[in-house]
Coordinates of C-alpha atoms and ligand atoms in Angstrom, one line a residue:
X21 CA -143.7 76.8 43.6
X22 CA -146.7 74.0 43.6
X23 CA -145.4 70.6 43.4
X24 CA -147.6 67.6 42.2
X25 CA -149.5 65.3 44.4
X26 CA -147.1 62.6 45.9
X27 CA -148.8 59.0 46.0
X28 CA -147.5 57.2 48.7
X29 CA -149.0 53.1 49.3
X30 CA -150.0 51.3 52.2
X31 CA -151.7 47.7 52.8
X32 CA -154.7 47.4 53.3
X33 CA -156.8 44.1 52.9
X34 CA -153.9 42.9 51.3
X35 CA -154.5 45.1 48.0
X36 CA -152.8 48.4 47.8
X37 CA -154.5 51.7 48.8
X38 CA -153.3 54.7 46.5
X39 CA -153.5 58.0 49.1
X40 CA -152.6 61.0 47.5
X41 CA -153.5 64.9 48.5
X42 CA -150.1 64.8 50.3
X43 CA -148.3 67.8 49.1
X44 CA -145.1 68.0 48.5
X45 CA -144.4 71.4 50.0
X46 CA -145.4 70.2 52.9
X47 CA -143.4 67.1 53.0
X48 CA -140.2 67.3 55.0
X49 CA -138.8 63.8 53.5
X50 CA -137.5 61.8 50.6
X51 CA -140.8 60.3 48.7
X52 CA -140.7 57.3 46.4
X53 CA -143.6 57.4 43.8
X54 CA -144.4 53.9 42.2
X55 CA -147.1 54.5 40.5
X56 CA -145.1 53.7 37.2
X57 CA -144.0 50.3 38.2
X58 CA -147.0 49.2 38.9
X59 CA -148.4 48.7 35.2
X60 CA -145.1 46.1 34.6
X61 CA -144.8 44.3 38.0
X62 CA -148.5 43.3 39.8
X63 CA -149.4 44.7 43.1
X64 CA -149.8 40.8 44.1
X65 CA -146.1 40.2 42.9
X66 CA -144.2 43.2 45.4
X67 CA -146.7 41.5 48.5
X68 CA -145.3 38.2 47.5
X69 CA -142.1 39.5 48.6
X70 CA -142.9 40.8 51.9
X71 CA -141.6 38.0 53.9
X72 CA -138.6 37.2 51.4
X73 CA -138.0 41.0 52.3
X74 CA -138.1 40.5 56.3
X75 CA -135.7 38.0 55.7
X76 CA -133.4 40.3 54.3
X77 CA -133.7 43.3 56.3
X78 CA -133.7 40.8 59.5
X79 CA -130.1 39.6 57.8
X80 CA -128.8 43.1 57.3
X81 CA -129.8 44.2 61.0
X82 CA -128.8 40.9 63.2
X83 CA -125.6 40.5 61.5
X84 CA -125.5 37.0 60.5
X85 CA -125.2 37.8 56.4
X86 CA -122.4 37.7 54.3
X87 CA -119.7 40.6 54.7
X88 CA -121.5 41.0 58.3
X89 CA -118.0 42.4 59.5
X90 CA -118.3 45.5 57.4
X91 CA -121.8 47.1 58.6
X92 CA -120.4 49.7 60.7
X93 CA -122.8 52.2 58.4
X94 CA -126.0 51.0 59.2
X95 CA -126.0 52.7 62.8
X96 CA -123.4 54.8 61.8
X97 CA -125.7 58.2 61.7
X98 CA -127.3 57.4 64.8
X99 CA -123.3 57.0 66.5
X100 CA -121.9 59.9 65.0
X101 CA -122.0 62.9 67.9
X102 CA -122.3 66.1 67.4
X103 CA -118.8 66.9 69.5
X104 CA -117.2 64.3 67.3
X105 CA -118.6 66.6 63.8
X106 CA -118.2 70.0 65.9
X107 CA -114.2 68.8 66.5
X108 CA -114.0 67.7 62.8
X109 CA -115.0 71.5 61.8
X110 CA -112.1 72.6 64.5
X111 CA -109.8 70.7 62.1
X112 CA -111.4 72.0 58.9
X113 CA -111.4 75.2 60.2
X114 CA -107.8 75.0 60.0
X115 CA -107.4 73.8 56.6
X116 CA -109.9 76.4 55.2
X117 CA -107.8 79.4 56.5
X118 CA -104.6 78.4 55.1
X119 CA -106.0 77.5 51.6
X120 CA -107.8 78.5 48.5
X121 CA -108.2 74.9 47.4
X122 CA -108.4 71.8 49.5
X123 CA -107.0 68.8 47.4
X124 CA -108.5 65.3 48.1
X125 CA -106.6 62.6 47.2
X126 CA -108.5 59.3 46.8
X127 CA -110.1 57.0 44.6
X128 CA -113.5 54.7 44.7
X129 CA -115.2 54.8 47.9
X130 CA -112.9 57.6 49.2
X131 CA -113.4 60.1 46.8
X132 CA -116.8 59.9 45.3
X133 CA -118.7 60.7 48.2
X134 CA -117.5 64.1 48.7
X135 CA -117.1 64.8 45.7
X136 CA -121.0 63.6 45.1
X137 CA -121.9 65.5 48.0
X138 CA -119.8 69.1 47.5
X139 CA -120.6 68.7 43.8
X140 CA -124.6 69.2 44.7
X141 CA -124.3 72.0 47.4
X142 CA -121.3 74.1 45.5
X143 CA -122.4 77.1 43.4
X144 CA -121.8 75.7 39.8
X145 CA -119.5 78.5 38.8
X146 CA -117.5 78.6 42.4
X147 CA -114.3 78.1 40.6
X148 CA -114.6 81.6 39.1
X149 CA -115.3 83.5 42.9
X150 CA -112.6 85.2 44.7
X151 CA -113.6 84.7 48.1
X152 CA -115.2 81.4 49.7
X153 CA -114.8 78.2 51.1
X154 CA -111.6 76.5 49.6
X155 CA -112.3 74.8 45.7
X156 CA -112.4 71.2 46.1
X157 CA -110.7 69.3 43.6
X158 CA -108.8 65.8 43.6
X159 CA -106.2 63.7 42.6
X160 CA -105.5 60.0 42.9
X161 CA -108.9 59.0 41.1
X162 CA -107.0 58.6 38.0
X163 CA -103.1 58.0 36.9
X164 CA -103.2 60.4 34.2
X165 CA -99.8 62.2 33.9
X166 CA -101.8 65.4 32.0
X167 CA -104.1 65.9 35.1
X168 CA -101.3 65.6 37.7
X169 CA -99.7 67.8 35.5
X170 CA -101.8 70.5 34.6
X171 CA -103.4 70.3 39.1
X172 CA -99.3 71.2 40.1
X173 CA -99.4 74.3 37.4
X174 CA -102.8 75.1 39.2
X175 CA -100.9 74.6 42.4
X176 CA -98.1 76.7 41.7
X177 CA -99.8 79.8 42.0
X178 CA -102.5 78.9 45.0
X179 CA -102.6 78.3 48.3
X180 CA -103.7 74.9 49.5
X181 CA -103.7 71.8 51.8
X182 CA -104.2 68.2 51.3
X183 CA -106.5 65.4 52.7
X184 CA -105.2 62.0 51.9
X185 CA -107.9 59.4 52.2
X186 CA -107.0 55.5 52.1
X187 CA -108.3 52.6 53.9
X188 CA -106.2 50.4 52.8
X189 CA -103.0 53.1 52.7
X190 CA -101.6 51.2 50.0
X191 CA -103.8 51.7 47.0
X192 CA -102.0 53.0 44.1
X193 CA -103.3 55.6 42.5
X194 CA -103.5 57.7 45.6
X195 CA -100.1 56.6 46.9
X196 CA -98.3 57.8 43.6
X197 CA -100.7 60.7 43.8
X198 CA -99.7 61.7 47.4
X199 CA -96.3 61.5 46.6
X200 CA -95.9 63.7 43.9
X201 CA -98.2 66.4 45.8
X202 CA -96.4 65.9 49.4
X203 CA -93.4 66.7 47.5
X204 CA -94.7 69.8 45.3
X205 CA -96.2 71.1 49.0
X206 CA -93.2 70.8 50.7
X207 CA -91.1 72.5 47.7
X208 CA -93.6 75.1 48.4
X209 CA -94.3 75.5 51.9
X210 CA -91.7 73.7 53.7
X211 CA -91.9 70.3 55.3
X212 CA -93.3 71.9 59.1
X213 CA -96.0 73.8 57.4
X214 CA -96.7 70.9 54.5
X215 CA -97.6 68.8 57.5
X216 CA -99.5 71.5 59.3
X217 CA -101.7 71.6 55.9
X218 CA -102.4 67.4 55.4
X219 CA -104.8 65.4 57.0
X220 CA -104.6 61.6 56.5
X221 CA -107.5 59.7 56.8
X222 CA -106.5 55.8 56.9
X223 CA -107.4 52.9 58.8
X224 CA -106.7 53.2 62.6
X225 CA -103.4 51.2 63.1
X226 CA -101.8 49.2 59.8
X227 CA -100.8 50.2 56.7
X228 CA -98.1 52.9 54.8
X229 CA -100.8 55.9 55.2
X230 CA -100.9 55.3 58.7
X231 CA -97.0 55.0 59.3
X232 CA -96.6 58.0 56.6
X233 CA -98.4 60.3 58.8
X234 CA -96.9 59.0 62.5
X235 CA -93.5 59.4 60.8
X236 CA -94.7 62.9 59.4
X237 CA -96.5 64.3 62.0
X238 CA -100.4 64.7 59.9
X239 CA -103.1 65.1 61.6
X240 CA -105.1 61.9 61.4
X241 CA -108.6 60.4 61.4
X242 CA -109.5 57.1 61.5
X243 CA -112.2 54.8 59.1
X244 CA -114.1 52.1 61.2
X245 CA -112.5 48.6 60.2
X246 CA -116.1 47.9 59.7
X247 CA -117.5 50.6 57.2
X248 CA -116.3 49.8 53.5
X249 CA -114.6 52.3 50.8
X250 CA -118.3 52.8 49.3
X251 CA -120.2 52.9 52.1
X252 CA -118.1 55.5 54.3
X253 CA -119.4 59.1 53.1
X254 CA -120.9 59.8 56.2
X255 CA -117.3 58.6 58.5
X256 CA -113.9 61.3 58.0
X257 CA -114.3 60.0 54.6
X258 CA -116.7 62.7 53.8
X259 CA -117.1 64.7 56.2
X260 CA -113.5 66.1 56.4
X261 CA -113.1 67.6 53.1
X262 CA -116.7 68.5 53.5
X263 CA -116.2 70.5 56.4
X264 CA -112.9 72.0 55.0
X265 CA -115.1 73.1 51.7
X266 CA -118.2 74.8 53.8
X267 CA -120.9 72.0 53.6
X268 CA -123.0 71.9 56.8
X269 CA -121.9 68.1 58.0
X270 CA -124.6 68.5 60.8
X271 CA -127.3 68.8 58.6
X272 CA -125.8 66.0 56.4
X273 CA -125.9 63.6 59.6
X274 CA -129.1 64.9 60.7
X275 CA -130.4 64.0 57.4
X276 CA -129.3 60.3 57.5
X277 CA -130.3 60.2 61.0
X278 CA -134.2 61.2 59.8
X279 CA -134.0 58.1 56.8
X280 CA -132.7 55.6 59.5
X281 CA -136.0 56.1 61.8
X282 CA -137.7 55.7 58.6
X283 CA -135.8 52.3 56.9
X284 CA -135.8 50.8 60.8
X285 CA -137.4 47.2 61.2
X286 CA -140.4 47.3 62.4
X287 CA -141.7 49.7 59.6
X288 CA -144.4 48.0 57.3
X289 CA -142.3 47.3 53.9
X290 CA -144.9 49.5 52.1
X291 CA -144.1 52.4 54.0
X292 CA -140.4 52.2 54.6
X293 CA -138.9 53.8 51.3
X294 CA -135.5 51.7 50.9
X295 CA -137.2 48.3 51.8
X296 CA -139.8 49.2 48.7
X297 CA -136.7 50.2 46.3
X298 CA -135.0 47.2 47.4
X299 CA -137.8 45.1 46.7
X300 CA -138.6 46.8 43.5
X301 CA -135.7 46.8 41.8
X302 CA -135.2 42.8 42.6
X303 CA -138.6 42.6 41.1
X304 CA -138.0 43.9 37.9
X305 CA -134.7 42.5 37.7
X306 CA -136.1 39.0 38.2
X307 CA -138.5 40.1 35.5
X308 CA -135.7 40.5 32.6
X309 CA -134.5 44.0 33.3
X310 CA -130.8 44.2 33.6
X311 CA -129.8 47.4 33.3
X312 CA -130.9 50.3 36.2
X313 CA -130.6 53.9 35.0
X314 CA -129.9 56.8 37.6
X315 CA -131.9 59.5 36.2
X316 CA -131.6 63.4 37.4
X317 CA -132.8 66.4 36.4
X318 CA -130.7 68.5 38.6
X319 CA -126.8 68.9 37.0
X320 CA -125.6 69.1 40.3
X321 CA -126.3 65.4 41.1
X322 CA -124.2 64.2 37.9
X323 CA -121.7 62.8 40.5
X324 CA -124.2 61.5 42.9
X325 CA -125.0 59.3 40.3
X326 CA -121.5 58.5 40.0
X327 CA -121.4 57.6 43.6
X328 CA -124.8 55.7 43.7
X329 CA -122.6 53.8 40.8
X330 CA -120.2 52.6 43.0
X331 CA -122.5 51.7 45.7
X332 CA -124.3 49.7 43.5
X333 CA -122.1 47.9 41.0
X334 CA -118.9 47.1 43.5
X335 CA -121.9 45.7 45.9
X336 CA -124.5 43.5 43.4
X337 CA -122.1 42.7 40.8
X338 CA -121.0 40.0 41.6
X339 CA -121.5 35.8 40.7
X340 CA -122.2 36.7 37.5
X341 CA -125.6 38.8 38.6
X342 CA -126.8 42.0 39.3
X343 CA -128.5 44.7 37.8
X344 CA -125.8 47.4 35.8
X345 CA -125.9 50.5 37.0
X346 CA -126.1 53.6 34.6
X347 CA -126.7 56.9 34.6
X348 CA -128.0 59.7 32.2
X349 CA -128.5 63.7 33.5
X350 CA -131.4 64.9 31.6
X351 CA -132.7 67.1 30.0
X352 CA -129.2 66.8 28.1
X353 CA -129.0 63.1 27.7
X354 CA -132.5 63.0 26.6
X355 CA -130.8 64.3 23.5
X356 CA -128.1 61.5 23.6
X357 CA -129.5 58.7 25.0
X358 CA -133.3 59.3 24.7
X359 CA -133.2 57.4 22.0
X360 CA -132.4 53.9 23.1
X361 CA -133.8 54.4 26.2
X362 CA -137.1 55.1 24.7
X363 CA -136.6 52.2 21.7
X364 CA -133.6 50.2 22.2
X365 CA -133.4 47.1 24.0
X366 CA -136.1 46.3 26.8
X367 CA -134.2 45.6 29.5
X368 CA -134.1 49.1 31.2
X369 CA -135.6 50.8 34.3
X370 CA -135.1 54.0 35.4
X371 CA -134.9 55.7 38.8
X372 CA -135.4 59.2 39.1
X373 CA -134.4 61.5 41.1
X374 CA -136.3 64.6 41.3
X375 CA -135.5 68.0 43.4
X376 CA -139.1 69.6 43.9
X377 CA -137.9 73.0 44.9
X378 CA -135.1 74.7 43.3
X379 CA -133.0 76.8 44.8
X380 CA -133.3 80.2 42.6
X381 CA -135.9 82.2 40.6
X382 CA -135.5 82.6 36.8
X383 CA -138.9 83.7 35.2
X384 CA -139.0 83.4 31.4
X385 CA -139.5 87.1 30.2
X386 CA -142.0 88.2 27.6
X387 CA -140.5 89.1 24.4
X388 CA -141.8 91.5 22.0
X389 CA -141.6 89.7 18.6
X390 CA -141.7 86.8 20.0
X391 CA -139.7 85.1 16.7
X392 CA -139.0 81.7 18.9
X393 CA -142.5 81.0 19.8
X394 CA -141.9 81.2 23.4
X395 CA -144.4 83.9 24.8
X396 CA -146.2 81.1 25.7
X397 CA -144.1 80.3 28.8
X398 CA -143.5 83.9 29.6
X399 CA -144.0 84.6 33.0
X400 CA -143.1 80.5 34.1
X401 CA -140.1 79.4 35.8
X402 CA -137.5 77.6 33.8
X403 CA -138.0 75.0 36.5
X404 CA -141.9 74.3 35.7
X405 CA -140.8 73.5 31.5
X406 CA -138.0 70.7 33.2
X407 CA -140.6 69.6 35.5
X408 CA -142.8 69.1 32.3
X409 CA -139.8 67.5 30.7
X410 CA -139.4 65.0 33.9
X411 CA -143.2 64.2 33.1
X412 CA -143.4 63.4 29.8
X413 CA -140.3 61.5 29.6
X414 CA -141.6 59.2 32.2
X415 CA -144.8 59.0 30.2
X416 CA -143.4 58.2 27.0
X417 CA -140.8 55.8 28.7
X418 CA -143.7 53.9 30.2
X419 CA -145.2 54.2 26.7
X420 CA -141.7 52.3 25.4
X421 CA -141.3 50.2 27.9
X422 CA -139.6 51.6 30.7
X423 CA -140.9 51.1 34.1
X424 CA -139.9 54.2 36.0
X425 CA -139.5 55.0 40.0
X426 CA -139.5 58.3 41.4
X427 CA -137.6 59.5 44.2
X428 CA -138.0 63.0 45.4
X429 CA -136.5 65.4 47.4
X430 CA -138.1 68.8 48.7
X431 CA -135.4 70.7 47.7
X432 CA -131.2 69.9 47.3
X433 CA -129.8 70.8 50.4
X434 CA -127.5 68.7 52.9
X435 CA -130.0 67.2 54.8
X436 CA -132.1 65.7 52.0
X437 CA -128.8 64.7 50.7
X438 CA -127.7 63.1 53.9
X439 CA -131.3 61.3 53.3
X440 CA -130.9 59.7 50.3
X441 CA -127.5 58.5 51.2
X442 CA -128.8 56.5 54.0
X443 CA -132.2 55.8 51.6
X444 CA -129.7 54.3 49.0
X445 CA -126.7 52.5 51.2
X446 CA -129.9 50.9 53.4
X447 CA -131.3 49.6 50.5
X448 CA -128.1 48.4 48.9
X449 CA -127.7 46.1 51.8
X450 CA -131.4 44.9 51.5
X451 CA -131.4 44.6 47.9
X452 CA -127.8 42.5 48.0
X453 CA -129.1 40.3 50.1
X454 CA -132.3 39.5 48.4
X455 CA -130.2 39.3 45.4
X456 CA -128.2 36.3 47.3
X457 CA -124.8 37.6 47.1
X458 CA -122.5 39.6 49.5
X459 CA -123.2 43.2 49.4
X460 CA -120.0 44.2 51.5
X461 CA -116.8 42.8 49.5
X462 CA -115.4 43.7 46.0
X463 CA -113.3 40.6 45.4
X464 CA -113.5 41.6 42.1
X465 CA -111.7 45.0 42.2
X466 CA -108.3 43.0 42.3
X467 CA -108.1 41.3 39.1
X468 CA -107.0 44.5 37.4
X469 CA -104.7 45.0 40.4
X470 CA -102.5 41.9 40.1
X471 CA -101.9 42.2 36.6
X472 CA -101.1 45.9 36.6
X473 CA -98.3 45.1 39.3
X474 CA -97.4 42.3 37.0
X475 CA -96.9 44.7 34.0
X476 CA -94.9 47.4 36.2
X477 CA -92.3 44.2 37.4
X478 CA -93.4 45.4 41.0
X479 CA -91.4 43.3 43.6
X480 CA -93.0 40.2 44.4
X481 CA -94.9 39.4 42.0
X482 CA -92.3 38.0 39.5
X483 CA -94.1 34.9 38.7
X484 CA -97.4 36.9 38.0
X485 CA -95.2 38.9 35.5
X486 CA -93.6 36.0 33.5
X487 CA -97.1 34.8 33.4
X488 CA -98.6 37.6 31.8
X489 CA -96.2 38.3 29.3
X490 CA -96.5 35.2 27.8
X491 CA -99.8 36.4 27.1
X492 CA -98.8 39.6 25.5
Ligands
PA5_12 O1 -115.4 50.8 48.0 C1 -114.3 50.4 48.0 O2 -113.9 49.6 48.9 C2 -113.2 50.9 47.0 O3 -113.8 51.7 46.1 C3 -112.2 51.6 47.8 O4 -112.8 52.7 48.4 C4 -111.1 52.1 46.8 O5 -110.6 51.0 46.1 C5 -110.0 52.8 47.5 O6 -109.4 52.0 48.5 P1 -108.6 52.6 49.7 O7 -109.4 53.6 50.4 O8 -108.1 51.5 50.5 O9 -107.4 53.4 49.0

């Protein structure tokens, strides 16, 4: 299938050279098109930010920035071996024999990822086959006693095994999770075999997780003290449950090893794709727009969009900044939210991201009678009418108001996934510091915390409860 030209910028006597003729067939990368930015924020205005950009990027890469203790991911793809991915398939090979569905139990930064991931390279119907790699399918991302529930009643009657993820080994929602599911496995399996089929992933020597499985006898993996919740898709985090449910974790790795050699320092701002997002997205925030919107075409990226959430609200918003993060899957939304996006407030952006290739064939037949009035697409692929649909969105969007970026990727497989993790995490750090905050922490997350504890009378925090139920 033809693609359209990619544009791709450069400097050149300080004004900006459009070069275009680059195909995208040919193109064995992630692209980022601009061209629709360019109408709302002046070439003159991205240059002007060139050196506040160095700055940045020469922050994120020496280490003396805020939350400079948590950047084990920057190098992380380019530290990963292959023996250390090759003996995290011996372990997943395990798990896969033994189970028909692979639970993951985590929440935030240790669920998403996978789930973002195996979401985008499962069949969408695998939950119907017979045979396969194990379903993947979690618990501990939500307290909801219906889920838990109606999971065990799925549980009853299949075969499965647990990986338990938790940096911290304490958080909640996991930790009730885990405990309810140890004991339904155990019921069913008996405690030697239950602990044959669980694999904790924790931090490498403190907290319960850790002492759970020592005591237990789980197989373990460790997450670097220095790679946070959101940021650890390519450590166990991921990979694990990836490699239990089939996905190809070298590829993935290989992938974010390619978009490191492109983000490196050194690489003119112009040309290095996460330094231009990063610099882009400041821009038009700085300009009034407040609200980013994640836009895919693609239904299997719905929860890469949910992850790219994460990455970006826990680190930017913060100090009372940052841009929101949203998300809409098109063409669906356009029926939902196409309207304020195209007419609603004007304080929106959107970012898409656009698969060029698809993976299947589906030719719209010629039909006889023709009563719908679609013989005119006969003999086109469904994906050339959502291509269209990608096109004239952004064009009326730019029409509205809407400045619009365009990521693409060849086609959606695990190594242009493993790119545009690394594309987006690199930026993240290179946008949160050009933002002025501290990409890295989440002091946030534990307001909701210390009042929830408060409410369930949880042992020391007796003073917090009084407190709050005054306020009740
Ligand atoms: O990004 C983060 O740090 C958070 O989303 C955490 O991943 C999330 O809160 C889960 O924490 P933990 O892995 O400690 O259970």
């Amino acid at each position: 299938m033809s693609g359209t030209p990619c544009l791709a910028y450069r400097v050149h006597n300080k004004s900006l050279i459009l070069r275009s003729n680059i195909q995208i067939e040919k193109m064995d990368h992630l692209s980022l098109d601009i061209r629709r930015v360019l109408p709302f924020i002046p070439e003159r205005d991205l240059l002007k930010m060139e050196t506040e950009f160095k700055i940045a990027q020469k922050t994120l890469y020496d280490g003396t920035g805020a939350g400079n203790d948590f950047l084990g991911w920057l190098h992380l793809p380019s530290e990963i071996t292959d023996e250390q991915l090759t003996e995290i398939e011996r372990d997943a090979d395990e798990l896969r024999k033994k189970s028909e569905i692979l639970v993951v139990v985590g929440i935030g930064g240790s669920y998403l990822g996978a789930k973002a991931v195996n979401d985008a390279l499962t069949h969408n119907f695998s939950n119907l086959f017979k045979s396969g790699p194990p379903l993947m399918l979690f618990a501990g991302h939500n307290i909801g006693e219906d889920y838990m529930h109606e999971l065990l009643d799925i549980l009853d009657t299949h075969s499965y095994s647990i990986v338990v993820i938790s940096k911290s080994g304490t958080t909640t929602e996991p930790a009730l999770a885990f405990r309810i599911l140890k004991d339904h496995l155990v019921g069913k399996v008996g405690l030697q075999e239950a602990a044959e089929r669980i694999i904790a992933i924790t931090d490498s020597s403190k907290g319960a997780l850790r002492q759970l499985a020592f005591e237990e006898g789980y197989r373990t993996y460790a997450i670097p003290d220095n790679v946070g919740g959101r940021y650890s898709v390519l450590t166990p985090v991921g990979l694990v449950p990836l490699a239990v449910c089939g996905i190809d974790i070298h590829q993935l790795v290989k992938g974010a090893r390619v978009m490191a050699r492109m983000c490196s320092p050194g690489i003119d701002m112009m040309k290095n794709p996460a330094a231009l997002y990063a610099v882009i997205r400041n821009a038009l925030y700085r300009s009034g727009k407040k609200i980013e919107i994640l836009v895919n075409y693609h239904n299997k990226l719905h929860f890469f969009s949910e992850w790219w959430k994460q990455l970006y609200g826990e680190s930017e918003g913060k100090e009372g900044r940052g841009l929101f993060p949203a998300a809409v899957d098109n063409s669906t939304d356009l029926h939902s939210m196409g309207q304020y996006i195209q007419e609603g407030e004007r304080i929106l952006f959107e970012t898409v991201i656009s698969v060029d290739r698809q993976q299947h064939d589906v030719t719209i037949p010629h039909d006889r009678k023709n009563l719908d009035r679609l013989n005119y697409l006969a003999g086109k692929h469904m994906d050339h009418v959502n291509k269209m649909a990608e096109l004239g969105t952004a064009i009326a969007h730019i029409d509205g108001g809407v400045p619009n970026i365009r990521i693409g990727i060849p086609e959606l497989n695990a190594h242009f996934l493993g790119q545009l993790i690394y594309f987006f995490e690199n930026a993240c750090g290179i946008s949160g510091y050009l933002l002025g905050i501290n990409p890295f922490d989440q002091p946030g997350v534990e307001a909701y915390k210390k009042n929830m504890f408060a409410l369930l009378e949880k042992p020391g925090f007796e003073e917090d409860t009084k407190r709050i139920k005054k306020k009740l």
